[in-house]
XYZ file of C-alpha atoms in Angstrom:
234
model
C -54.722 70.914 141.768
C -51.831 72.583 139.898
C -51.390 71.742 136.232
C -49.498 68.486 135.819
C -50.232 67.338 139.367
C -51.446 63.809 139.993
C -52.772 64.583 143.471
C -52.054 66.252 146.789
C -51.820 63.216 149.098
C -50.694 59.606 149.186
C -52.709 57.336 151.445
C -52.308 53.643 152.137
C -55.290 51.705 153.445
C -54.780 50.055 156.803
C -56.845 47.297 158.304
C -59.438 45.278 156.467
C -62.268 47.787 156.430
C -63.668 49.232 153.223
C -64.810 52.592 154.545
C -63.417 55.894 153.326
C -62.875 57.263 156.816
C -59.518 58.938 157.291
C -58.837 56.621 160.230
C -58.724 53.685 157.814
C -55.728 55.151 155.966
C -52.097 55.932 156.697
C -50.872 59.199 155.140
C -47.479 58.569 153.556
C -45.151 61.586 153.843
C -44.707 63.647 150.698
C -41.548 65.413 151.871
C -38.505 64.166 153.760
C -39.228 66.609 156.562
C -42.657 65.061 157.078
C -41.193 61.639 157.941
C -42.043 60.699 161.503
C -39.320 58.386 162.909
C -41.812 57.200 165.521
C -43.740 55.596 162.665
C -40.865 53.188 162.170
C -39.170 54.728 159.104
C -35.429 54.111 158.729
C -32.912 55.441 156.242
C -32.114 53.239 153.269
C -29.674 53.357 150.404
C -29.414 56.161 147.893
C -29.189 55.958 144.111
C -28.423 59.198 142.236
C -28.934 59.321 138.488
C -26.158 57.837 136.328
C -24.829 55.725 139.221
C -25.376 52.514 137.254
C -24.374 53.498 133.701
C -24.313 49.893 132.514
C -27.924 49.450 133.577
C -29.765 52.766 133.415
C -29.260 56.525 133.533
C -32.203 56.862 135.918
C -31.864 57.364 139.637
C -34.151 56.749 142.561
C -33.030 59.060 145.342
C -32.835 58.017 148.970
C -34.886 55.054 150.144
C -36.830 54.978 153.377
C -38.135 51.665 154.698
C -40.696 51.153 157.424
C -40.577 48.595 160.248
C -37.190 47.277 159.109
C -34.703 46.081 161.730
C -31.331 44.374 161.525
C -32.977 41.168 162.783
C -36.617 40.677 161.923
C -39.290 38.445 160.578
C -39.663 39.253 156.907
C -43.422 39.344 157.484
C -43.046 42.540 159.523
C -41.632 44.795 156.816
C -44.027 47.471 155.563
C -44.879 46.816 151.889
C -44.592 50.482 150.809
C -41.255 52.301 150.617
C -40.435 55.931 149.809
C -37.729 57.716 147.820
C -36.781 61.388 148.069
C -34.694 63.645 145.826
C -32.202 66.414 146.567
C -35.082 68.835 147.181
C -36.541 66.533 149.832
C -39.532 65.864 147.596
C -41.080 62.446 147.149
C -39.756 61.484 143.736
C -41.223 57.975 143.693
C -42.700 55.341 145.944
C -42.710 51.608 145.645
C -44.307 48.409 146.771
C -42.479 45.266 147.806
C -44.285 41.948 147.779
C -42.831 38.648 148.830
C -43.350 35.224 150.226
C -41.508 32.272 151.748
C -41.407 30.336 148.467
C -39.553 31.104 145.246
C -42.412 32.480 143.164
C -42.770 35.833 141.446
C -45.637 37.864 139.852
C -44.795 36.875 136.278
C -46.737 34.726 133.836
C -44.298 31.886 134.478
C -44.103 32.494 138.233
C -40.329 32.726 137.872
C -37.710 35.429 137.634
C -36.691 35.905 134.018
C -33.147 36.850 135.012
C -31.181 38.853 137.569
C -29.836 42.391 137.631
C -26.322 41.254 136.809
C -27.431 39.680 133.533
C -28.475 43.002 131.976
C -26.290 43.618 128.930
C -27.423 46.993 127.621
C -28.076 50.230 129.530
C -31.698 51.344 129.740
C -32.456 54.846 128.478
C -35.720 54.862 130.414
C -37.667 56.519 131.566
C -39.312 53.969 133.843
C -38.966 50.398 132.553
C -36.245 47.784 132.871
C -35.607 45.275 130.092
C -34.258 41.921 131.183
C -32.521 40.023 128.360
C -34.549 36.844 128.836
C -37.876 38.614 129.285
C -40.285 38.971 126.390
C -41.398 42.425 127.526
C -39.950 45.294 129.517
C -40.606 44.644 133.191
C -42.505 46.787 135.666
C -41.293 44.481 138.445
C -37.700 44.218 139.597
C -36.187 41.351 141.568
C -33.721 42.644 144.183
C -30.782 40.515 145.257
C -27.376 41.174 146.778
C -25.462 43.425 146.551
C -28.152 45.780 147.898
C -25.707 48.153 149.629
C -25.385 51.148 149.139
C -28.088 51.903 146.574
C -31.037 50.206 148.285
C -29.979 49.612 151.891
C -27.218 50.838 154.173
C -24.818 48.811 156.268
C -25.978 48.366 159.872
C -29.564 49.074 158.814
C -30.210 46.266 156.318
C -31.896 43.191 157.840
C -29.678 40.105 157.966
C -32.584 38.133 156.566
C -32.062 39.822 153.168
C -28.575 38.383 152.716
C -29.843 35.546 150.505
C -32.917 37.227 149.040
C -34.214 35.736 145.765
C -31.574 32.996 145.731
C -34.029 30.088 145.195
C -31.878 27.907 147.439
C -33.520 26.033 150.334
C -30.120 25.233 151.843
C -29.503 28.918 152.618
C -31.113 30.842 155.495
C -34.252 32.461 154.082
C -32.882 31.341 150.712
C -36.288 30.536 149.226
C -37.815 33.876 150.175
C -38.812 35.776 147.031
C -39.405 39.493 146.658
C -40.473 41.703 143.780
C -40.593 45.476 143.839
C -42.377 48.026 141.675
C -41.556 51.736 141.584
C -44.165 54.408 140.818
C -42.339 57.463 139.500
C -43.769 60.914 140.287
C -40.914 63.152 139.116
C -38.116 63.077 136.575
C -35.706 60.384 137.743
C -32.866 61.300 135.376
C -31.680 64.378 137.297
C -31.379 63.107 140.876
C -28.073 64.364 142.268
C -25.821 63.103 145.057
C -27.331 65.836 147.232
C -30.325 63.522 147.609
C -28.141 61.285 149.799
C -28.493 63.343 152.957
C -28.798 60.575 155.527
C -25.839 58.547 154.362
C -22.709 57.550 156.238
C -20.211 57.692 153.389
C -17.334 57.277 155.847
C -18.416 53.708 156.556
C -16.327 51.578 154.150
C -19.121 49.018 154.148
C -21.357 51.581 152.441
C -18.906 51.798 149.544
C -20.006 51.409 145.953
C -18.873 48.191 144.337
C -19.002 45.741 147.225
C -19.775 42.218 146.113
C -22.577 40.095 147.544
C -19.934 37.979 149.295
C -18.316 41.024 150.900
C -21.666 42.274 152.164
C -22.551 38.888 153.645
C -19.144 38.637 155.295
C -19.527 42.123 156.781
C -22.548 40.924 158.741
C -20.372 38.385 160.495
C -22.758 35.471 160.334
C -25.616 34.111 158.295
C -29.132 34.634 159.619
C -30.402 31.622 161.592
C -32.439 29.150 159.635
C -35.340 29.252 162.050
C -36.092 32.913 161.336
C -39.738 33.339 160.358
C -39.650 34.147 156.634
C -43.387 34.132 156.063
C -45.634 37.005 155.060
C -49.258 37.562 155.996
C -51.901 36.643 153.452
C -52.579 39.394 150.950
C -49.149 41.027 151.126
């Protein structure tokens, strides 16, 4: 391997077997050009560096989500997501874990705070510090507004409209999700050129939309009988 490399492949185990046969793994694409749309990948939001100066100077690049649809059971979303930079290289990947109840992978089982409560920008490189948390967090707790940095209008599932709201009166309002990003390349120099699959002409992909505006743009709340469960082990 070249000096400084951490590997030459990224494999995710599939199925419940414990063998090391290649057929028991899914090879995640390392370049944007290697993405196979037939595998269920869709374009997500894009976050260049310095887009959120009040939070962090780090960027993420363009997200790609697998098995996401505008209407779906939240159990069907693939737990791994990918992010690519302006050179079409995998700059980081992440894992999203969730469940139908409001519980998170913290010592208390609760979210310490939300994104909007962050008071000081984070110089990085890879941790977020929530004001009410004792330590810098490896986990983040996504909630609306998720457009345009994490998802794109007309691609984001309706069932994410009330993500992490801890409110049983809302559709899917008790569903909790935490994400962790594993950074492979410098995330402080991701340019807007990373946002290659991005419909900037859609006003509903504009920066600065509120959670209420995003929910209203979807026309209706997701039905309350949508299956918001996840399979065991996810």
